[in-house]
Short mmCIF file of C-alpha atoms in Angstrom, two decimals:
data_model
loop_
_atom_site.label_atom_id
_atom_site.label_comp_id
_atom_site.label_asym_id
_atom_site.label_seq_id
_atom_site.Cartn_x
_atom_site.Cartn_y
_atom_site.Cartn_z
CA ASP A 8 -155.00 0.33 127.72
CA THR A 9 -152.85 -1.95 129.61
CA GLY A 10 -153.83 -5.11 128.00
CA VAL A 11 -154.74 -8.14 129.42
CA SER A 12 -154.78 -8.86 133.02
CA GLN A 13 -155.65 -12.22 135.13
CA ASP A 14 -156.03 -12.45 138.63
CA PRO A 15 -154.76 -14.21 140.80
CA ARG A 16 -151.17 -15.03 138.96
CA HIS A 17 -150.50 -17.77 141.49
CA LYS A 18 -153.25 -20.14 142.75
CA ILE A 19 -152.66 -23.13 145.64
CA THR A 20 -155.30 -25.45 146.39
CA LYS A 21 -156.05 -28.67 147.75
CA ARG A 22 -157.50 -31.44 145.70
CA GLY A 23 -161.08 -31.15 146.09
CA GLN A 24 -161.57 -27.62 146.35
CA ASN A 25 -162.94 -25.16 144.06
CA VAL A 26 -161.20 -22.28 142.47
CA THR A 27 -162.04 -19.12 140.32
CA PHE A 28 -159.98 -17.05 138.06
CA ARG A 29 -160.60 -13.92 136.51
CA CYS A 30 -159.60 -11.97 133.00
CA ASP A 31 -160.01 -8.51 132.15
CA PRO A 32 -159.66 -8.13 128.29
CA ILE A 33 -158.52 -5.04 126.48
CA SER A 34 -161.66 -3.27 126.58
CA GLU A 35 -162.02 -2.73 122.88
CA HIS A 36 -162.09 -6.47 122.01
CA ASN A 37 -165.63 -8.37 121.98
CA ARG A 38 -163.76 -11.71 122.00
CA LEU A 39 -162.18 -13.46 125.04
CA TYR A 40 -160.69 -17.03 125.06
CA TRP A 41 -159.33 -19.18 127.59
CA TYR A 42 -156.10 -21.45 127.01
CA ARG A 43 -154.68 -24.30 129.27
CA GLN A 44 -150.97 -24.39 129.11
CA THR A 45 -148.62 -27.24 130.70
CA LEU A 46 -145.29 -27.56 131.27
CA GLY A 47 -143.44 -28.07 127.74
CA GLN A 48 -146.48 -27.50 125.84
CA GLY A 49 -148.09 -24.89 124.06
CA PRO A 50 -151.59 -23.44 124.86
CA GLU A 51 -154.55 -25.43 124.15
CA PHE A 52 -158.13 -23.98 123.69
CA LEU A 53 -160.88 -23.99 126.27
CA THR A 54 -163.26 -22.14 125.29
CA TYR A 55 -164.38 -18.60 123.61
CA PHE A 56 -166.70 -15.64 124.20
CA GLN A 57 -167.92 -13.19 121.64
CA ASN A 58 -169.46 -10.44 124.02
CA GLU A 59 -171.27 -12.47 126.49
CA ALA A 60 -171.98 -15.46 124.66
CA GLN A 61 -169.94 -19.07 124.90
CA LEU A 62 -169.90 -19.74 121.06
CA GLU A 63 -167.19 -22.45 121.32
CA LYS A 64 -165.96 -25.09 124.19
CA SER A 65 -163.37 -27.33 123.37
CA ARG A 66 -163.85 -31.16 124.72
CA LEU A 67 -161.09 -30.50 127.32
CA LEU A 68 -163.47 -28.60 129.09
CA SER A 69 -164.92 -31.09 131.67
CA ASP A 70 -168.06 -30.73 133.48
CA ARG A 71 -165.90 -29.71 136.42
CA PHE A 72 -164.94 -26.37 134.51
CA SER A 73 -167.63 -23.49 133.61
CA ALA A 74 -166.60 -20.31 132.24
CA GLU A 75 -168.96 -17.18 132.45
CA ARG A 76 -168.53 -13.49 130.49
CA PRO A 77 -171.91 -12.33 132.23
CA LYS A 78 -171.39 -8.59 130.71
CA GLY A 79 -169.37 -9.00 127.85
CA SER A 80 -166.48 -7.87 129.30
CA PHE A 81 -164.27 -9.66 132.35
CA SER A 82 -164.89 -13.49 132.38
CA THR A 83 -164.59 -16.12 134.77
CA LEU A 84 -163.43 -19.66 134.91
CA GLU A 85 -164.03 -21.78 137.69
CA ILE A 86 -162.77 -25.04 138.26
CA GLN A 87 -165.01 -27.63 140.55
CA ARG A 88 -163.32 -30.41 142.52
CA THR A 89 -160.03 -29.50 141.63
CA GLU A 90 -157.62 -32.67 140.85
CA GLN A 91 -153.76 -32.66 140.40
CA GLY A 92 -154.22 -32.93 136.67
CA ASP A 93 -155.87 -29.31 136.80
CA SER A 94 -152.32 -28.22 137.58
CA ALA A 95 -151.17 -25.89 134.76
CA MET A 96 -151.27 -22.37 133.71
CA TYR A 97 -154.57 -21.13 132.72
CA LEU A 98 -154.31 -18.14 130.12
CA CYS A 99 -156.84 -15.80 128.78
CA ALA A 100 -156.54 -13.90 125.53
CA SER A 101 -158.74 -11.28 123.85
CA SER A 102 -159.03 -10.25 120.06
CA SER A 103 -161.30 -8.09 117.81
CA THR A 104 -163.96 -9.69 115.43
CA GLY A 105 -162.54 -9.10 111.66
CA GLY A 106 -159.17 -9.95 110.00
CA ALA A 107 -156.33 -12.08 111.53
CA ARG A 108 -158.25 -11.81 114.92
CA VAL A 109 -154.78 -11.70 116.28
CA LYS A 110 -154.97 -12.78 120.31
CA TYR A 111 -153.30 -10.36 122.84
CA PHE A 112 -152.85 -12.64 125.88
CA GLY A 113 -152.78 -12.22 129.56
CA PRO A 114 -149.66 -12.93 132.06
CA GLY A 115 -151.91 -16.36 133.07
CA THR A 116 -152.78 -17.94 136.20
CA ARG A 117 -150.72 -20.48 137.46
CA LEU A 118 -152.70 -23.36 139.48
CA THR A 119 -151.13 -25.62 141.84
CA VAL A 120 -153.38 -28.57 143.03
CA THR A 121 -151.67 -30.26 146.00
CA ALA B 12 -157.18 -33.11 112.71
CA GLN B 13 -154.81 -30.35 112.73
CA THR B 14 -151.68 -30.35 113.93
CA VAL B 15 -148.78 -28.20 114.23
CA THR B 16 -145.10 -29.55 114.88
CA GLN B 17 -141.91 -27.57 116.05
CA SER B 18 -139.19 -30.06 115.30
CA GLN B 19 -136.28 -28.60 117.35
CA PRO B 20 -137.21 -28.32 121.30
CA GLU B 21 -133.92 -26.11 122.07
CA MET B 22 -132.21 -24.07 119.70
CA SER B 23 -129.17 -21.40 120.54
CA VAL B 24 -127.83 -18.85 118.69
CA GLN B 25 -125.03 -16.62 119.36
CA GLU B 26 -125.68 -12.77 119.72
CA ALA B 27 -125.83 -11.02 116.30
CA GLU B 28 -125.88 -14.26 114.57
CA THR B 29 -129.31 -15.41 112.50
CA VAL B 30 -131.26 -18.20 113.65
CA THR B 31 -133.91 -20.10 112.02
CA LEU B 32 -136.96 -21.71 113.97
CA SER B 33 -138.97 -24.47 111.76
CA CYS B 34 -142.53 -25.17 112.32
CA THR B 35 -144.82 -27.74 109.86
CA TYR B 36 -148.62 -28.18 110.18
CA ASP B 37 -150.97 -30.30 108.79
CA THR B 38 -154.57 -29.30 107.26
CA SER B 39 -156.73 -29.81 104.43
CA GLU B 40 -158.02 -26.15 104.94
CA SER B 41 -156.47 -23.35 101.89
CA ASP B 42 -157.31 -20.24 103.93
CA TYR B 43 -156.09 -20.03 107.26
CA TYR B 44 -154.03 -17.75 109.20
CA LEU B 45 -150.43 -18.85 110.70
CA PHE B 46 -148.61 -16.75 114.01
CA TRP B 47 -145.50 -16.90 115.95
CA TYR B 48 -145.43 -16.11 119.33
CA LYS B 49 -142.57 -15.26 121.98
CA GLN B 50 -143.35 -16.34 125.64
CA PRO B 51 -140.27 -14.73 127.67
CA PRO B 52 -139.54 -16.49 131.06
CA SER B 53 -142.35 -15.62 133.62
CA ARG B 54 -143.79 -13.09 130.84
CA GLN B 55 -146.77 -13.10 128.67
CA MET B 56 -147.05 -14.26 125.15
CA ILE B 57 -146.71 -11.93 122.89
CA LEU B 58 -146.92 -12.19 119.14
CA VAL B 59 -144.32 -11.76 117.11
CA ILE B 60 -145.43 -12.25 113.29
CA ARG B 61 -148.30 -13.50 111.54
CA GLN B 62 -149.07 -14.63 107.84
CA GLU B 63 -151.98 -14.68 106.02
CA ALA B 64 -152.07 -18.41 103.82
CA TYR B 65 -153.70 -16.58 100.92
CA LYS B 66 -150.37 -14.10 100.82
CA GLN B 67 -147.48 -15.17 98.69
CA GLN B 68 -145.22 -12.73 100.27
CA ASN B 69 -143.17 -13.78 103.23
CA ALA B 70 -144.02 -11.39 106.38
CA THR B 71 -141.51 -9.31 107.77
CA GLU B 72 -141.22 -7.41 110.95
CA ASN B 73 -138.07 -5.92 111.46
CA ARG B 74 -135.45 -8.53 112.44
CA PHE B 75 -138.13 -11.50 112.26
CA SER B 76 -138.87 -12.95 109.09
CA VAL B 77 -140.71 -16.15 107.74
CA ASN B 78 -140.50 -18.23 105.05
CA PHE B 79 -143.89 -19.87 104.24
CA GLN B 80 -144.01 -22.58 101.85
CA LYS B 81 -147.46 -23.51 101.52
CA ALA B 82 -147.53 -26.95 99.33
CA ALA B 83 -144.69 -28.01 101.75
CA LYS B 84 -147.02 -26.99 105.11
CA SER B 85 -144.07 -25.00 106.26
CA PHE B 86 -143.67 -21.87 108.12
CA SER B 87 -140.07 -21.26 109.46
CA LEU B 88 -139.04 -17.95 111.59
CA LYS B 89 -135.86 -16.65 110.99
CA ILE B 90 -134.51 -13.98 113.85
CA SER B 91 -131.49 -11.98 112.46
CA ASP B 92 -129.15 -10.07 114.50
CA SER B 93 -129.97 -12.27 117.62
CA GLN B 94 -130.33 -10.27 120.39
CA LEU B 95 -130.13 -11.28 124.36
CA GLY B 96 -133.99 -10.31 124.89
CA ASP B 97 -134.91 -12.61 122.06
CA ALA B 98 -134.20 -15.23 124.42
CA ALA B 99 -137.55 -17.38 125.06
CA MET B 100 -140.09 -19.71 124.13
CA TYR B 101 -141.07 -19.96 120.71
CA PHE B 102 -144.78 -21.16 119.72
CA CYS B 103 -145.57 -21.62 116.41
CA ALA B 104 -149.77 -21.50 115.89
CA TYR B 105 -152.24 -22.11 113.13
CA ARG B 106 -156.07 -20.81 112.79
CA VAL B 107 -158.63 -21.48 110.51
CA ASN B 108 -161.98 -19.49 110.59
CA ASN B 109 -162.92 -20.89 113.64
CA ASN B 110 -161.50 -19.80 116.98
CA ASP B 111 -159.83 -22.81 117.85
CA MET B 112 -155.81 -21.73 117.29
CA ARG B 113 -153.76 -24.60 117.43
CA PHE B 114 -149.85 -24.23 118.88
CA GLY B 115 -146.96 -26.50 118.75
CA ALA B 116 -145.05 -27.38 121.61
CA GLY B 117 -142.60 -24.66 121.23
CA THR B 118 -138.68 -24.01 120.99
CA ARG B 119 -136.85 -22.65 123.59
CA LEU B 120 -134.45 -20.27 121.91
CA THR B 121 -131.07 -19.49 124.29
CA VAL B 122 -128.97 -16.33 123.19
CA LYS B 123 -125.13 -16.33 124.14
CA PRO B 124 -123.53 -13.36 124.37
#
């Protein structure tokens, strides 16, 4: 198993454009999480899936953000009409269901909105 | 609200010495999990150590150990025999039975050769 992967690793976009990020979790993990991390801060929870169901969303996840996990495997996070305040590292993590549900993180996608 | 506070934005330690990173949290829950994650520069976050709140014994993983004081809501990380590869951002995190893991702002650890 190669761990959690994310694509792209870096994205530069102009304000107002739409962007989409992809996350591939560890194959046997049925939970998948999205976090946002700004410079000098810890990650902030955005949303999580159990299999294909999106079970929880943070108030940080505005209407311009949408996440999907259509087949319970990979997930996408789309940001519509990007704003400069969306510039951040977007982290994906996966975990199993039981116990401590230790999260394994991907390398992140760094978004820069110009 | 559940919050996690790391009061030391930066710490430094001499190679082979011991360093302790502080973390406090605020919760009304009795059952929860605590974690320390390490994020090396430009690399992904990895789990260092975890502690279940119902366990009184402090967790240990090789050179890493915690001092968990439940009444004081304190969860510090001790790194013994520090190595150059320990240099990273360290995040303390807290989770109850939902999936909203809360992270502190992090402590940047520098290891001096």
